[in-house]
Coordinates of C-alpha atoms and ligand atoms in Angstrom, one line a residue:
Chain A
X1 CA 0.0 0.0 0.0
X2 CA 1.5 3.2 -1.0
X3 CA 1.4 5.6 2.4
X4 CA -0.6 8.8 2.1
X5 CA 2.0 12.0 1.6
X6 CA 2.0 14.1 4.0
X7 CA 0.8 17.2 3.6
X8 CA 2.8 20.4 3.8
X9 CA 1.7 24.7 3.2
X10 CA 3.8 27.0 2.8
X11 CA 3.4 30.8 3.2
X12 CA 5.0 34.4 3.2
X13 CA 3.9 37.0 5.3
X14 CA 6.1 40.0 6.2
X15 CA 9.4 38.7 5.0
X16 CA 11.1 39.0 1.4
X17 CA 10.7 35.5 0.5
X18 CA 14.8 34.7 1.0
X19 CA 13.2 31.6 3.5
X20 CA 11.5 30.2 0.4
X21 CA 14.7 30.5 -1.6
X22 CA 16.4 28.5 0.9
X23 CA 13.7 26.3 0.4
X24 CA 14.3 26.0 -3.3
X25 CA 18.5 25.3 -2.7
X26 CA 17.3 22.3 -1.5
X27 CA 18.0 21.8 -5.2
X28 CA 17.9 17.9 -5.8
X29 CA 16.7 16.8 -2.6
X30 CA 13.5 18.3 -4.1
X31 CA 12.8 15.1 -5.7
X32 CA 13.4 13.3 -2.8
X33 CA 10.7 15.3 -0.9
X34 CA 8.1 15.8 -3.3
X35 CA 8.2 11.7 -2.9
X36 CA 7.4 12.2 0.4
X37 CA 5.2 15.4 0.8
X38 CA 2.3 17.1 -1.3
X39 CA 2.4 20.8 -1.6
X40 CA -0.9 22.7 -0.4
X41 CA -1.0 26.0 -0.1
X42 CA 1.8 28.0 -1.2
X43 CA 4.2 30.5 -3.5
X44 CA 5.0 27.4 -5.1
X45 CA 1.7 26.2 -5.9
X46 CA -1.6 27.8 -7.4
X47 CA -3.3 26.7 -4.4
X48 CA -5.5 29.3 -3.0
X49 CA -7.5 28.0 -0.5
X50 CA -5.4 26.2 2.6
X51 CA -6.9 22.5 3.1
X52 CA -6.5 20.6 6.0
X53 CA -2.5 19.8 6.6
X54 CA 0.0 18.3 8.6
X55 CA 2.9 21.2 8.9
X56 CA 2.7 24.8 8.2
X57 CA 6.1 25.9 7.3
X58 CA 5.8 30.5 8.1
X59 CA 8.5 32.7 6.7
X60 CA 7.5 36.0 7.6
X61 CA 6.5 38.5 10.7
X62 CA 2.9 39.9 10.8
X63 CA 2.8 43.3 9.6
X64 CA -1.4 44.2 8.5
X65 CA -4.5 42.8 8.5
X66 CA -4.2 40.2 5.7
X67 CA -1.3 38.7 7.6
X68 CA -3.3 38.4 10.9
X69 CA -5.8 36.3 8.2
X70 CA -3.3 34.2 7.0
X71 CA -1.6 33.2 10.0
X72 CA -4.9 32.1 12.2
X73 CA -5.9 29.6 9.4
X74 CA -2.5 29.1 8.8
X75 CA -3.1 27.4 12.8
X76 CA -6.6 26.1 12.4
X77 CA -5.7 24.3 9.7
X78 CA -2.1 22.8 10.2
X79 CA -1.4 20.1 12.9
X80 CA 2.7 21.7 13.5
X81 CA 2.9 25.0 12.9
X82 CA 6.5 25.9 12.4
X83 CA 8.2 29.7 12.2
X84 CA 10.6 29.5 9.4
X85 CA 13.8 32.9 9.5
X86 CA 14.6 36.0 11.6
X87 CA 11.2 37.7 10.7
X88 CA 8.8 35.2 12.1
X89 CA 10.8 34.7 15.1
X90 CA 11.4 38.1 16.2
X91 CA 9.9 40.6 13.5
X92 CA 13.6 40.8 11.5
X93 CA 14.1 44.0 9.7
X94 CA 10.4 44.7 8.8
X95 CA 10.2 45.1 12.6
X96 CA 13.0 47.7 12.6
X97 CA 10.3 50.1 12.3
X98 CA 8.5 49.4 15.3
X99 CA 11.0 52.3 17.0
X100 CA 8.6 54.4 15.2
X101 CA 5.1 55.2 14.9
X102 CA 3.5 54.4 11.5
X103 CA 2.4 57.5 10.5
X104 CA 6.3 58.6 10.8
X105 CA 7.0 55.7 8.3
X106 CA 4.5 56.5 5.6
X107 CA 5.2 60.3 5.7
X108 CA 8.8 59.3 5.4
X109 CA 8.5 57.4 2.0
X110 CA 5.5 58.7 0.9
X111 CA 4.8 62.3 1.6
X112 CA 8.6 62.9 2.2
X113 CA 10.5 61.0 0.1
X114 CA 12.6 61.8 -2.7
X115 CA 11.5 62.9 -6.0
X116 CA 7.3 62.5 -5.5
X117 CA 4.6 64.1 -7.7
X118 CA 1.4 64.5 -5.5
X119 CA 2.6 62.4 -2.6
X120 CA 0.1 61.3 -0.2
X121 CA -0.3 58.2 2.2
X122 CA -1.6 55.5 -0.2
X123 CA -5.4 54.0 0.8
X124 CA -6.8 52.1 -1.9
X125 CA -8.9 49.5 0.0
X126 CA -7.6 46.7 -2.1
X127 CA -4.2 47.4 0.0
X128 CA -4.5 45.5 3.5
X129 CA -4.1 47.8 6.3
X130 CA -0.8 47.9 8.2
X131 CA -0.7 47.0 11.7
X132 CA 0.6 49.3 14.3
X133 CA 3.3 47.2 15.0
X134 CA 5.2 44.3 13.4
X135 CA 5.0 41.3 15.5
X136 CA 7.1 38.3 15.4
X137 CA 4.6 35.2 14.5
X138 CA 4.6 33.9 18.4
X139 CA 2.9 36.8 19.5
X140 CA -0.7 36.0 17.7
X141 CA -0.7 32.1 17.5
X142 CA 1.1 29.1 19.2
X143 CA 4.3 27.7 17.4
X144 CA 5.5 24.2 17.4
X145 CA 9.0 24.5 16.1
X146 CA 11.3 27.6 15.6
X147 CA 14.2 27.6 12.8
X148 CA 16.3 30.8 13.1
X149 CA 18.3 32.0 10.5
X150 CA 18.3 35.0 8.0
X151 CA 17.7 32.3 6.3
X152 CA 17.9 29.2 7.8
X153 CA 20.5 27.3 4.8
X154 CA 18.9 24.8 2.7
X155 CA 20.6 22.4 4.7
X156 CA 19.2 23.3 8.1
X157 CA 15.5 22.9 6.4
X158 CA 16.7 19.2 5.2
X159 CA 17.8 18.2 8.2
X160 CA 14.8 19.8 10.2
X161 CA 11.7 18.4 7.7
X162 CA 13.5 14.7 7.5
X163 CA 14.0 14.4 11.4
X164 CA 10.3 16.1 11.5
X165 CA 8.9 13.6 8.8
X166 CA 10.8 10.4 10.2
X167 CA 9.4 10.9 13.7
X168 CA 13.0 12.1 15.2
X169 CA 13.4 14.8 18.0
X170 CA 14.9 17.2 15.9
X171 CA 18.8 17.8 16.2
X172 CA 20.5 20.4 14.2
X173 CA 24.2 20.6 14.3
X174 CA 26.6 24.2 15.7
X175 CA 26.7 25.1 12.2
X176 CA 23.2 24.5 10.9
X177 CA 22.1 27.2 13.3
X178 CA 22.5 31.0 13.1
X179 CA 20.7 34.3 13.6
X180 CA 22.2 35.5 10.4
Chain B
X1 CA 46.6 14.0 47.0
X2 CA 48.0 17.6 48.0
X3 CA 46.8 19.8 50.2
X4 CA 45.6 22.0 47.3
X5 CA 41.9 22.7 48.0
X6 CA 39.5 22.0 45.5
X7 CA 35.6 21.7 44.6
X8 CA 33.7 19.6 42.0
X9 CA 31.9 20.8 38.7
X10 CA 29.5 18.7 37.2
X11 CA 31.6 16.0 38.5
X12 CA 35.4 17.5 37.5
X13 CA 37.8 18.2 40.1
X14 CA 38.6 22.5 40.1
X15 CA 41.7 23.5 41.5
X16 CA 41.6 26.7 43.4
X17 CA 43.6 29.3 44.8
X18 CA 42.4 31.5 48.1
X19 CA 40.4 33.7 46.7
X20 CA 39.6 32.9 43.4
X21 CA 35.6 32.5 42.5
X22 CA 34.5 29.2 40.8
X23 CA 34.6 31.0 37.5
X24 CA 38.2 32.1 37.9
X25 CA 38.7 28.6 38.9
X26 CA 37.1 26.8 36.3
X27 CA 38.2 29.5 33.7
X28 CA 42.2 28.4 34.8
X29 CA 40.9 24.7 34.3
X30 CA 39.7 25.0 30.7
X31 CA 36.4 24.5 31.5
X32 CA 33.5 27.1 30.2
X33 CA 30.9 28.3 32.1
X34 CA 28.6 30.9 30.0
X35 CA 28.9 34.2 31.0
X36 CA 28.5 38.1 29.8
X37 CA 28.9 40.6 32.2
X38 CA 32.5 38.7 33.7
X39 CA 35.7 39.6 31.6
X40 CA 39.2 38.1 33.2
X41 CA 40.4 41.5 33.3
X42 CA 38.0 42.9 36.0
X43 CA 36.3 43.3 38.9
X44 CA 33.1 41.2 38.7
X45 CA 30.2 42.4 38.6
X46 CA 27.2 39.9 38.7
X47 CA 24.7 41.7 36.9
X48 CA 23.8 39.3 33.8
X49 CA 23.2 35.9 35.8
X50 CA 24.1 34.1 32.7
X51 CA 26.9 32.4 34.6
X52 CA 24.0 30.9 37.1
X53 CA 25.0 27.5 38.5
X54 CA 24.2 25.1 41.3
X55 CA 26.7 25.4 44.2
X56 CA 25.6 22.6 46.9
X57 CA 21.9 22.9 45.5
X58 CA 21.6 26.6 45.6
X59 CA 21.5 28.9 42.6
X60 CA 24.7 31.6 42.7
X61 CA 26.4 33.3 39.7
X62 CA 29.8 32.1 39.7
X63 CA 31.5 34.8 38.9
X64 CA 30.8 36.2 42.5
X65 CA 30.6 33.3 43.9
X66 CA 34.0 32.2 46.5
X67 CA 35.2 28.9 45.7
X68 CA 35.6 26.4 48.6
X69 CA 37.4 23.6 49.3
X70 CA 34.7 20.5 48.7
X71 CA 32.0 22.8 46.9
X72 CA 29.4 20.7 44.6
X73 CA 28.8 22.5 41.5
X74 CA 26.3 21.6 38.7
X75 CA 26.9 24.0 35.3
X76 CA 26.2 22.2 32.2
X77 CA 22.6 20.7 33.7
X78 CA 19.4 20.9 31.1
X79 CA 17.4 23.2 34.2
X80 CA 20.3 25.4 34.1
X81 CA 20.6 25.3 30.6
X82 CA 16.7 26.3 30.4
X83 CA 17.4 29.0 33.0
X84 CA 20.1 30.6 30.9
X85 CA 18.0 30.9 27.6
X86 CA 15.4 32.5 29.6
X87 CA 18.1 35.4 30.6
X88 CA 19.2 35.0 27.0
X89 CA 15.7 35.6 25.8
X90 CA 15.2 38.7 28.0
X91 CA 17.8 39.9 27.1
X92 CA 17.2 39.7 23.6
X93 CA 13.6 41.2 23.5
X94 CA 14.8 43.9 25.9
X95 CA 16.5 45.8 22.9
X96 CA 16.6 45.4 19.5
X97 CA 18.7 42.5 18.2
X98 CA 18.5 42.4 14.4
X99 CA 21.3 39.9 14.0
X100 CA 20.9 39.9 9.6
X101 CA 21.5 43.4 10.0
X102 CA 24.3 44.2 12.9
X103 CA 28.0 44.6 11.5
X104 CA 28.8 42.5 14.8
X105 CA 27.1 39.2 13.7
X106 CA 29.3 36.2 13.9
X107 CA 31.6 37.4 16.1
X108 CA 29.5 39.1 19.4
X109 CA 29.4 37.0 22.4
X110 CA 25.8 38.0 22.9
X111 CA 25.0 35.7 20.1
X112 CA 27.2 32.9 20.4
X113 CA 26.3 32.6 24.5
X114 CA 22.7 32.1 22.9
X115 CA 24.1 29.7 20.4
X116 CA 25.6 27.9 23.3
X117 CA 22.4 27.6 25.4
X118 CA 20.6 26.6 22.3
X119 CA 17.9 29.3 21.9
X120 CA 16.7 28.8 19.1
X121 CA 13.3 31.5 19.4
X122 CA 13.3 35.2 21.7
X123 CA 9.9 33.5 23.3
X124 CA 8.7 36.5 25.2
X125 CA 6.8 39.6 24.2
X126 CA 9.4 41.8 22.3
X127 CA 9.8 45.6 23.9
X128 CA 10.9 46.8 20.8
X129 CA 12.6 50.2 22.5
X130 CA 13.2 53.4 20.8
X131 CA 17.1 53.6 21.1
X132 CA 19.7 56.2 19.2
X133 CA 22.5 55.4 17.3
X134 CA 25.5 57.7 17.9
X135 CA 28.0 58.0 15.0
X136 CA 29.2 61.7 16.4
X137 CA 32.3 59.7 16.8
X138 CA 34.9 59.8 13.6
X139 CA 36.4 55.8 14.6
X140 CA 33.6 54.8 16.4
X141 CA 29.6 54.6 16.3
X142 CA 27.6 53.4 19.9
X143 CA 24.3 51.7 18.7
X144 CA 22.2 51.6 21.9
X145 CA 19.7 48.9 20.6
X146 CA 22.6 46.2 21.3
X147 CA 23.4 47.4 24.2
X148 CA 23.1 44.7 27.4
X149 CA 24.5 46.9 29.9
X150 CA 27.0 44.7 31.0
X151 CA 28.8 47.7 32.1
X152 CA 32.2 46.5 31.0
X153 CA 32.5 49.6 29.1
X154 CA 31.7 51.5 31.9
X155 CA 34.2 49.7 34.2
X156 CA 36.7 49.6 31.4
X157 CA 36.8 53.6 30.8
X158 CA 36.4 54.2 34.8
X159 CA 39.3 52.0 35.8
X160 CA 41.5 51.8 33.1
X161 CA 41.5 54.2 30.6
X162 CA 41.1 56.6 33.9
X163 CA 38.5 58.2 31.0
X164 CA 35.1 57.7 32.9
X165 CA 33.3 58.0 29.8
X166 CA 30.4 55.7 30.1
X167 CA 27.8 55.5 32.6
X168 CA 24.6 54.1 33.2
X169 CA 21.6 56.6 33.9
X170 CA 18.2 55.7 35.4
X171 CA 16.9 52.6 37.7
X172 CA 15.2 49.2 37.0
X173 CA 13.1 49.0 34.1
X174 CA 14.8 53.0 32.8
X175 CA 18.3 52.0 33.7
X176 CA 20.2 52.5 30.4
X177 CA 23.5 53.5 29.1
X178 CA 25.0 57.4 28.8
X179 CA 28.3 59.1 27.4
X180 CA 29.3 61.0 30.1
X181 CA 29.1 64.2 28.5
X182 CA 26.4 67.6 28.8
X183 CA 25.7 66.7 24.7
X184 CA 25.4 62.7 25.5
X185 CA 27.8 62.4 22.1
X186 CA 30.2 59.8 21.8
X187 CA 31.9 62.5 19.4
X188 CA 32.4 64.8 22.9
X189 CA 34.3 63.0 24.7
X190 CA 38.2 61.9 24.7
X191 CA 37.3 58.6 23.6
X192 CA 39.7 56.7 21.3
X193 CA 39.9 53.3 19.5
X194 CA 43.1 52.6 21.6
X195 CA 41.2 52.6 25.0
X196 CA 40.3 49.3 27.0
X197 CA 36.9 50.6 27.1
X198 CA 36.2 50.3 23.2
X199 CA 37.8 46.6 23.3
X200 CA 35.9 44.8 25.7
X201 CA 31.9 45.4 24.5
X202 CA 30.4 41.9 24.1
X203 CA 28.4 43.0 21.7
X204 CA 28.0 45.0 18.9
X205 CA 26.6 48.1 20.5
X206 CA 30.8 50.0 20.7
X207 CA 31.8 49.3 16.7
X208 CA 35.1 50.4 15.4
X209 CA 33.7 52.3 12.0
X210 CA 35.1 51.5 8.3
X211 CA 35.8 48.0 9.3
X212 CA 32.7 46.6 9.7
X213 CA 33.1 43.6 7.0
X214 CA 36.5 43.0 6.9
X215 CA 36.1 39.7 7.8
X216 CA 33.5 38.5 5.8
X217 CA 29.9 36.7 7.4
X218 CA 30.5 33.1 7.6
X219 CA 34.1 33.4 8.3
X220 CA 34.3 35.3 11.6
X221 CA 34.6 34.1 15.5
X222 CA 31.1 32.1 16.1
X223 CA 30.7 31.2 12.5
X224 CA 32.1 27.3 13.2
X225 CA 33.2 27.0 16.5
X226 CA 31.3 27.6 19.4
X227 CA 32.0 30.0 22.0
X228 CA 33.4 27.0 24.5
X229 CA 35.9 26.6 22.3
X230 CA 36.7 29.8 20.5
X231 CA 37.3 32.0 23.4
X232 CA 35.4 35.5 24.1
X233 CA 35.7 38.0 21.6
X234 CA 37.4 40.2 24.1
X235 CA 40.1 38.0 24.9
X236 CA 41.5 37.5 21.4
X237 CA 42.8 39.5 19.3
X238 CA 42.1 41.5 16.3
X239 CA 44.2 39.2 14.0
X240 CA 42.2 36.6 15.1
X241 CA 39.0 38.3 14.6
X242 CA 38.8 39.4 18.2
X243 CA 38.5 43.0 19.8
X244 CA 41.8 43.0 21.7
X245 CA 44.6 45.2 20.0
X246 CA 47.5 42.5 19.1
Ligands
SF4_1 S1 24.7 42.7 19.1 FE1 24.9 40.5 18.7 S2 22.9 39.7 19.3 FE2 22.6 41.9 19.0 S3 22.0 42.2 16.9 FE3 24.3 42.3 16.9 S4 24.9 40.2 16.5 FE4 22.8 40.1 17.1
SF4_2 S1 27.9 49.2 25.3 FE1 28.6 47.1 25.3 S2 30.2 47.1 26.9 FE2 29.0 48.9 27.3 S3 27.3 48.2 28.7 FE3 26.5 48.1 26.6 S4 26.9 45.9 26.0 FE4 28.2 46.4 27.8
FES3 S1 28.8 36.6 34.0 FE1 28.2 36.2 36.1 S2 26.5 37.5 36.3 FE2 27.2 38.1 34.3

């Protein structure tokens, strides 16, 4: 009997996508996993509604509203829930601008920022509305596993989803982790 | 045996002199116990409590702690270990630690201590404080969001550079870290890259400026080694990608 894959999402909140390119250096040891997983939700995919999985792999802090969305069915919907870089454990350097208020921010880049015609704040309601703060992913729902890194190496992700996948408590070597 | 007094940790005989704390003593032995605040060089001052261990069954920092002939005393235990990345996590969410983007990374003590411990997550609430950078300084920029105020800086310009140029301002929760000066600049005061006091930071709040990446990310202090066995990066020196002037 062939064993049911297991089923995997994947997802990018407030972070610039470098976890999910670390991801991808995973290069040939793609093959292996696609054996061994099924994608659901993710960049990688054209899935757009999350179904019911077994790990939820984060990259990304939680910057406006959209995110907030994302994230709580992200945990409804995922047995392990597991926050993936620097931004979804501790905001990373979307969260440098919690030092500041928001409307700081905006006017900086977009009432004061170079070389504007008719700058104002942007407020299409297509455009999710930003969050006070950026929070690192722990603060709104629980997490299962943490993997630092800025990003964690492709490596570090093998070693994690095999032990995670075989069963294993999970052991990652000096080297394989880094806040960097 | 010789009359040479002694205590155990985690189950290794320490030689001591009179007078020496169990960190002096297990420091002389080759045998790690994390710490921050405590540099070889001076006075302690027990502020951090990352150097926490068991001595006969009760919790004491070691680096203030007396040695004494026949002491028990448990370091490298997993409650001690979970202890530790609790201070390491306060610490980190008590300022603002963005490793990807701090010239420091790889090589601040901060970081590898947390390696060491194995935290691998900040776990508490962040504060997220609204800090200054100071880069009034020509060789050297103070970024208060890495500060842990360890106060080696402060104990460093007070006692050896006879500079008294850092100081800590405000109590408890407020306590933070001032340049002794009516401007509060960096760029004010006699401060110079050959002082003790801009050798000995543990992390990367004191930088030396246009040198920042010199040694490249993945090549520096913490990159492969762990801290146990690399040394603190104020005890090396510069050629070896440590803060101490050869
Ligand atoms: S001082 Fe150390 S812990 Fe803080 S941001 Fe820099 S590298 Fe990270
Ligand atoms: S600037 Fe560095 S040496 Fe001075 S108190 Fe802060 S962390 Fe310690
Ligand atoms: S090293 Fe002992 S309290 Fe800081």
């Amino acid at each position: 009997m062939i064993e049911p894959r297991l089923k995997i999402a994947t997802c990018s909140l407030a972070g610039c996508f470098g976890c999910h390119m670390s991801l991808l250096d995973l290069d040939e040891r793609l093959f292996d996993l696609a054996e061994r997983v099924e994608l659901d939700r993710s960049p990688l995919t054209d899935i757009k509604e999350l179904g019911e999985c077994d790990v939820g792999l984060v990259e990304g802090g939680v910057c406006n509203a959209e995110n907030v969305h994302t994230l709580i069915e992200f945990r409804a919907r995922c047995k392990i829930l597991v926050a993936i870089g620097a931004c979804a454990l501790n905001g990373g350097v979307p969260a440098m601008r919690n030092q500041y208020d928001l409307k700081e921010c905006l006017e900086e880049s977009y009432v004061r920022g170079m070389g504007l015609v008719n700058a104002q704040i942007p407020s299409d309601p297509e455009i999710p509305l930003l969050l006070n703060k950026v929070h690192p992913i722990h603060e709104v729902v629980k997490i299962d596993y943490s993997l630092p890194g800025c990003p964690p190496s492709a490596d570090t992700i093998w070693t994690f989803i095999n032990e995670l996948l075989s069963g294993q408590a999970i052991a990652l070597s000096y080297r394989q982790i880094h806040y960097d | 045996m010789s009359g040479e007094p002694s205590f155990t940790l985690d189950g290794q005989q320490i030689p001591f002199q009179e007078g020496q704390t169990v960190m002096q003593a297990a420091l002389e032995a080759g045998v790690y116990i994390p710490h921050l605040c405590f540099n070889p060089e001076f006075t302690p001052h027990g502020s951090c409590r990352v150097c926490l261990v068991k001595v006969n069954n009760r919790m004491q920092a070691a680096c203030t702690t007396p040695a004494a002939g026949g002491q028990t005393v448990q370091s490298e235990t997993e409650e001690l270990r979970e202890i530790r990345r609790g201070i390491l996590q306060m610490l980190f969410v008590e300022g603002n630690h963005v490793c990807p983007a701090c010239e420091k990374s790889g090589a601040c003590q901060l970081q590898a201590v947390a390696y060491y411990v194995g935290m691998l997550a900040p776990h508490f609430k962040h504060f997220y404080p609204r800090r200054p950078v100071d880069a009034s300084h020509p060789d050297a920029v103070i970024d208060f969001n890495r500060c842990i105020m360890c106060e080696l800086c402060v104990r460093a310009s007070r006692d050896v550079d006879g500079k008294n140029i850092f100081a800590v301002e405000g109590r408890g929760i407020q306590a933070h870290l001032v340049v002794n000066t009516p401007s509060g600049q960096l760029g004010a005061t006699g401060f110079s890259l050959h002082d003790k006091a801009a050798q000995v930071c543990p992390t990367g709040s004191i930088l030396t400026k246009h040198r920042g990446y010199d040694i490249p990310i993945g090549q520096r202090l913490y990159d492969r080694k762990p801290i146990n066995v690399v040394g603190d990066v104020a005890q090396l020196p510069d050629s070896q990608g440590g803060r101490r002037h050869d």
